CSV table of C-alpha atoms in Angstrom, one decimal:
chain,number,residue,atom,x,y,z
A,30,UNK,CA,109.8,47.5,102.3
A,31,UNK,CA,112.7,45.1,101.8
A,32,UNK,CA,115.9,43.9,103.5
A,33,UNK,CA,118.6,46.6,103.3
A,34,UNK,CA,120.7,46.2,100.2
A,35,UNK,CA,122.1,49.7,99.8
A,36,UNK,CA,119.9,50.7,97.0
A,37,UNK,CA,119.8,54.5,96.8
A,38,UNK,CA,122.3,54.7,99.7
A,39,UNK,CA,125.5,52.7,98.9
A,40,UNK,CA,128.3,55.1,98.1
A,41,UNK,CA,126.6,58.2,99.3
A,42,UNK,CA,127.7,60.4,102.1
A,43,UNK,CA,126.4,63.5,103.9
A,44,UNK,CA,127.9,66.0,106.3
A,45,UNK,CA,125.6,67.8,108.8
A,46,UNK,CA,126.2,71.4,109.8
A,47,UNK,CA,127.2,70.1,113.2
A,48,UNK,CA,130.0,68.0,111.7
A,49,UNK,CA,128.6,64.5,111.8
A,50,UNK,CA,129.4,62.6,108.6
A,51,UNK,CA,127.1,59.8,107.4
A,52,UNK,CA,128.5,57.2,104.9
A,53,UNK,CA,126.6,54.2,103.6
A,54,UNK,CA,127.7,50.9,101.9
A,55,UNK,CA,125.6,47.9,101.0
A,56,UNK,CA,125.5,46.6,104.6
A,57,UNK,CA,125.8,49.4,107.1
A,58,UNK,CA,125.9,53.0,108.1
A,59,UNK,CA,129.2,54.5,109.1
A,60,UNK,CA,129.2,57.5,111.3
A,61,UNK,CA,132.0,60.0,112.1
A,62,UNK,CA,131.7,62.4,115.0
A,63,UNK,CA,134.6,64.3,116.4
A,64,UNK,CA,137.2,62.1,114.8
A,65,UNK,CA,135.6,58.9,116.1
A,66,UNK,CA,134.0,56.3,113.9
A,67,UNK,CA,131.2,53.8,114.5
A,68,UNK,CA,129.4,51.3,112.3
A,69,UNK,CA,125.7,50.3,112.5
A,70,UNK,CA,124.3,47.4,110.4
A,71,UNK,CA,121.0,48.4,108.7
A,72,UNK,CA,118.2,45.8,108.7
A,73,UNK,CA,115.4,47.2,106.5
A,74,UNK,CA,114.5,49.8,103.9
A,75,UNK,CA,111.0,51.1,104.4
A,76,UNK,CA,109.2,52.5,101.3
A,77,UNK,CA,108.6,51.2,97.8
A,78,UNK,CA,111.2,53.6,96.4
A,79,UNK,CA,108.9,55.5,94.0
A,80,UNK,CA,109.3,58.6,96.2
A,81,UNK,CA,111.6,57.8,99.1
A,82,UNK,CA,113.2,55.1,101.3
A,83,UNK,CA,114.0,55.2,105.0
A,84,UNK,CA,116.5,52.8,106.7
A,85,UNK,CA,115.4,51.0,109.9
A,86,UNK,CA,118.1,49.7,112.2
A,87,UNK,CA,118.1,47.3,115.2
A,88,UNK,CA,120.1,48.8,118.0
A,89,UNK,CA,120.3,47.1,121.4
A,90,UNK,CA,117.1,45.2,120.7
A,91,UNK,CA,115.1,48.3,119.7
A,92,UNK,CA,114.0,49.5,116.3
A,93,UNK,CA,115.4,52.8,115.2
A,94,UNK,CA,114.1,54.9,112.3
A,95,UNK,CA,117.2,56.5,110.7
A,96,UNK,CA,117.7,60.2,110.7
A,97,UNK,CA,118.3,60.3,106.9
A,98,UNK,CA,116.2,59.1,104.0
A,99,UNK,CA,116.8,58.7,100.3
A,100,UNK,CA,114.6,60.7,98.0
A,101,UNK,CA,114.0,59.5,94.5
A,102,UNK,CA,113.3,62.8,92.6
A,103,UNK,CA,116.7,64.4,93.4
A,104,UNK,CA,118.4,61.1,94.1
A,105,UNK,CA,119.9,62.4,97.3
A,106,UNK,CA,119.9,62.0,101.0
A,107,UNK,CA,118.0,64.4,103.3
A,108,UNK,CA,116.3,64.5,106.7
A,109,UNK,CA,113.6,61.9,107.4
A,110,UNK,CA,110.2,63.5,108.0
A,111,UNK,CA,109.5,64.2,111.6
A,112,UNK,CA,113.1,64.3,112.7
A,113,UNK,CA,114.6,67.5,114.2
A,114,UNK,CA,116.2,69.8,111.7
A,115,UNK,CA,118.8,70.8,114.3
A,116,UNK,CA,122.2,69.1,113.9
A,117,UNK,CA,122.4,65.8,115.9
A,118,UNK,CA,124.2,66.2,119.3
A,119,UNK,CA,125.0,62.6,120.1
A,120,UNK,CA,125.6,59.2,118.5
A,121,UNK,CA,122.0,58.2,119.4
A,122,UNK,CA,120.5,61.2,117.6
A,123,UNK,CA,122.7,60.6,114.6
A,124,UNK,CA,121.4,57.1,114.2
A,125,UNK,CA,117.8,58.1,114.5
A,126,UNK,CA,114.6,58.0,116.6
A,127,UNK,CA,114.0,54.9,118.7
A,128,UNK,CA,110.5,53.6,118.1
A,129,UNK,CA,108.2,52.3,120.9
A,130,UNK,CA,107.1,48.7,120.6
A,131,UNK,CA,103.6,49.9,119.7
A,132,UNK,CA,104.8,52.2,117.0
A,133,UNK,CA,107.3,49.7,115.6
A,134,UNK,CA,104.5,47.0,115.4
A,135,UNK,CA,102.3,49.4,113.5
A,136,UNK,CA,105.1,50.2,111.0
A,137,UNK,CA,105.9,46.6,110.4
A,138,UNK,CA,102.2,45.7,110.3
A,139,UNK,CA,101.6,48.0,107.4
A,140,UNK,CA,104.9,47.3,105.5
A,141,UNK,CA,105.0,43.5,106.1
A,142,UNK,CA,102.5,40.6,105.8
A,143,UNK,CA,103.0,37.5,107.9
A,144,UNK,CA,106.7,38.1,108.1
A,145,UNK,CA,107.0,38.7,104.4
A,146,UNK,CA,108.1,42.1,103.2
A,147,UNK,CA,105.4,44.1,101.3
A,148,UNK,CA,101.7,44.2,101.1
A,149,UNK,CA,100.0,40.9,100.2
A,150,UNK,CA,96.4,39.6,100.1
A,151,UNK,CA,96.2,38.9,103.8
A,152,UNK,CA,97.1,42.5,104.7
A,153,UNK,CA,93.6,43.5,103.7
A,154,UNK,CA,91.6,40.3,103.5
A,155,UNK,CA,93.0,38.4,106.5
A,156,UNK,CA,94.4,34.9,106.6
A,157,UNK,CA,92.4,32.6,104.4
A,158,UNK,CA,94.8,29.8,103.7
A,159,UNK,CA,95.9,29.6,100.1
A,160,UNK,CA,92.9,31.3,98.7
A,161,UNK,CA,91.9,34.6,100.4
A,162,UNK,CA,88.2,35.3,100.2
A,163,UNK,CA,87.7,38.3,97.9
A,164,UNK,CA,84.6,39.7,99.7
A,165,UNK,CA,85.9,40.2,103.2
A,166,UNK,CA,85.8,44.0,103.1
A,167,UNK,CA,82.4,45.7,103.0
A,168,UNK,CA,82.2,48.6,100.6
A,169,UNK,CA,80.9,51.0,103.3
A,170,UNK,CA,83.9,50.1,105.5
A,171,UNK,CA,86.6,50.3,102.8
A,172,UNK,CA,87.8,53.8,103.8
A,173,UNK,CA,88.4,52.7,107.3
A,174,UNK,CA,90.2,49.6,106.0
A,175,UNK,CA,92.5,51.7,103.9
A,176,UNK,CA,93.0,54.2,106.6
A,177,UNK,CA,94.4,51.5,108.8
A,178,UNK,CA,97.7,52.1,107.0
A,179,UNK,CA,97.1,55.3,105.0
A,180,UNK,CA,96.1,57.0,108.2
A,181,UNK,CA,92.9,58.3,109.5
A,182,UNK,CA,92.8,61.5,111.6
A,183,UNK,CA,94.9,61.1,114.7
A,184,UNK,CA,92.8,63.8,116.3
A,185,UNK,CA,89.6,65.7,115.7
A,186,UNK,CA,90.2,68.8,113.6
A,187,UNK,CA,88.4,72.0,114.7
A,188,UNK,CA,87.3,72.8,111.1
A,189,UNK,CA,86.5,70.8,107.9
A,190,UNK,CA,89.8,72.1,106.4
A,191,UNK,CA,92.5,70.0,108.0
A,192,UNK,CA,95.1,71.1,105.6
A,193,UNK,CA,94.8,74.6,106.9
A,194,UNK,CA,95.4,73.5,110.5
A,195,UNK,CA,98.0,71.0,109.7
A,196,UNK,CA,99.7,71.2,106.2
A,197,UNK,CA,101.3,67.8,106.8
A,198,UNK,CA,97.9,66.1,107.0
A,199,UNK,CA,97.9,66.1,103.1
A,200,UNK,CA,100.2,63.1,103.4
A,201,UNK,CA,97.3,61.0,104.6
A,202,UNK,CA,94.5,60.8,102.0
A,203,UNK,CA,91.7,59.6,104.3
A,204,UNK,CA,92.1,62.8,106.4
A,205,UNK,CA,91.0,65.1,103.6
A,206,UNK,CA,88.7,62.7,101.8
A,207,UNK,CA,86.4,62.1,104.8
A,208,UNK,CA,85.7,65.8,105.2
A,209,UNK,CA,85.2,66.5,101.4
A,210,UNK,CA,81.8,67.5,100.2
A,211,UNK,CA,81.9,64.6,97.7
A,212,UNK,CA,82.4,62.1,100.4
A,213,UNK,CA,80.0,63.5,102.9
A,214,UNK,CA,77.3,64.2,100.3
A,215,UNK,CA,77.4,60.7,98.9
A,216,UNK,CA,77.0,58.7,102.1
A,217,UNK,CA,73.4,57.8,101.4
A,218,UNK,CA,74.0,57.1,97.7
A,219,UNK,CA,73.7,53.6,96.3
A,220,UNK,CA,77.4,53.7,95.6
A,221,UNK,CA,78.9,56.2,98.0
A,222,UNK,CA,82.3,57.7,97.3
A,223,UNK,CA,85.2,55.8,98.8
A,224,UNK,CA,88.8,54.9,98.1
A,225,UNK,CA,88.0,52.2,95.6
A,226,UNK,CA,85.8,54.5,93.6
A,227,UNK,CA,89.0,55.8,92.1
A,228,UNK,CA,91.8,53.4,93.1
A,229,UNK,CA,92.1,49.7,92.3
A,230,UNK,CA,93.7,48.3,95.5
A,231,UNK,CA,95.3,45.6,93.4
A,232,UNK,CA,97.1,47.9,91.0
A,233,UNK,CA,99.4,50.9,91.1
A,234,UNK,CA,97.9,54.4,90.8
A,235,UNK,CA,96.4,55.0,87.4
A,236,UNK,CA,96.7,58.0,85.0
A,237,UNK,CA,95.0,61.3,85.9
A,238,UNK,CA,92.4,60.8,83.1
A,239,UNK,CA,91.1,57.7,84.9
A,240,UNK,CA,90.3,59.9,88.0
A,241,UNK,CA,88.7,62.6,85.9
A,242,UNK,CA,86.4,60.0,84.4
A,243,UNK,CA,85.2,59.1,87.9
A,244,UNK,CA,84.4,62.7,88.6
A,245,UNK,CA,82.5,63.1,85.4
A,246,UNK,CA,80.4,60.0,86.1
A,247,UNK,CA,78.6,62.1,88.8
A,248,UNK,CA,79.3,65.7,87.8
A,249,UNK,CA,79.0,65.4,84.0
A,250,UNK,CA,76.2,67.8,83.4
A,251,UNK,CA,77.4,70.5,85.7
A,252,UNK,CA,81.0,70.1,84.6
A,253,UNK,CA,80.3,70.4,80.9
A,254,UNK,CA,78.0,73.4,81.4
A,255,UNK,CA,80.0,75.4,83.9
A,256,UNK,CA,83.7,74.4,84.0
A,257,UNK,CA,86.0,76.6,81.9
A,258,UNK,CA,88.8,74.1,82.1
A,259,UNK,CA,86.9,71.2,80.6
A,260,UNK,CA,87.1,67.7,82.0
A,261,UNK,CA,90.4,68.1,83.8
A,262,UNK,CA,88.9,67.7,87.3
A,263,UNK,CA,91.7,66.4,89.5
A,264,UNK,CA,94.3,69.0,88.6
A,265,UNK,CA,92.1,71.8,90.0
A,266,UNK,CA,89.9,70.2,92.6
A,267,UNK,CA,92.6,67.8,94.0
A,268,UNK,CA,95.8,69.9,93.7
A,269,UNK,CA,99.3,68.7,94.4
A,270,UNK,CA,101.0,69.9,97.6
A,271,UNK,CA,104.6,69.7,98.7
A,272,UNK,CA,104.6,70.1,102.5
A,273,UNK,CA,108.0,68.5,102.9
A,274,UNK,CA,111.1,68.8,100.8
A,275,UNK,CA,111.2,66.3,97.8
A,276,UNK,CA,107.7,64.8,98.6
A,277,UNK,CA,104.6,65.8,96.7
A,278,UNK,CA,101.1,64.6,97.6
A,279,UNK,CA,97.6,64.8,96.2
A,280,UNK,CA,95.2,66.8,98.4
A,281,UNK,CA,92.1,64.6,98.8
A,282,UNK,CA,89.9,67.3,100.3
A,283,UNK,CA,88.0,67.6,97.0
A,284,UNK,CA,86.9,71.3,96.7
A,285,UNK,CA,86.6,74.3,94.6
A,286,UNK,CA,89.9,76.0,93.9
A,287,UNK,CA,90.6,79.3,95.7
């Protein structure tokens, strides 16, 4: 998250099937509908930009998630996830979806730390003055801590295969992880499987080989004896999924391939 500076957007334009034209510069969104023009200043860009960025505007004192996002892989504008694919029918729909106070607070709470854009120490460890205490998150509660932003299930799924009921659930790693056999079966282990088993929360995602090594630390005997693919665990047991255009996620419901 960062203040809007036009990165990915400035100079781009898109015309919807309904005729609405979206144009961006380094400060604002310009809309054209039926020969009329209106301009809307953009306040923030949500997203790190590795995969996508979404503008957020302040309109009449309310936060609005813009209808269009910028996607890094094709370097193009397209519909923001969760927005109606039907052409917008009003200025309001063209600008985007108004967020409730509760939802806006959640969005800013995950993308901002104490009024500073981005995720900083206090996001996870709480305010500790100049020196956050490192051991403020118990290992057995780390999945819940990560799920605060990376999303835990918003509802109870009827089966232990959430991706079959809701393909979009693959966007949220804790949803699949918490029903995986590896997670459930390790609950009573000395070091149960959790997010930090594979991910260093203080660094960007590592190479695939680093995750395979974690799999083999538990499954080494069985994997070497029975797996025809060798020690390439994640590519088969945690496949990639593209439930939305231009966005690919790793399925965290660790399981045998079909």
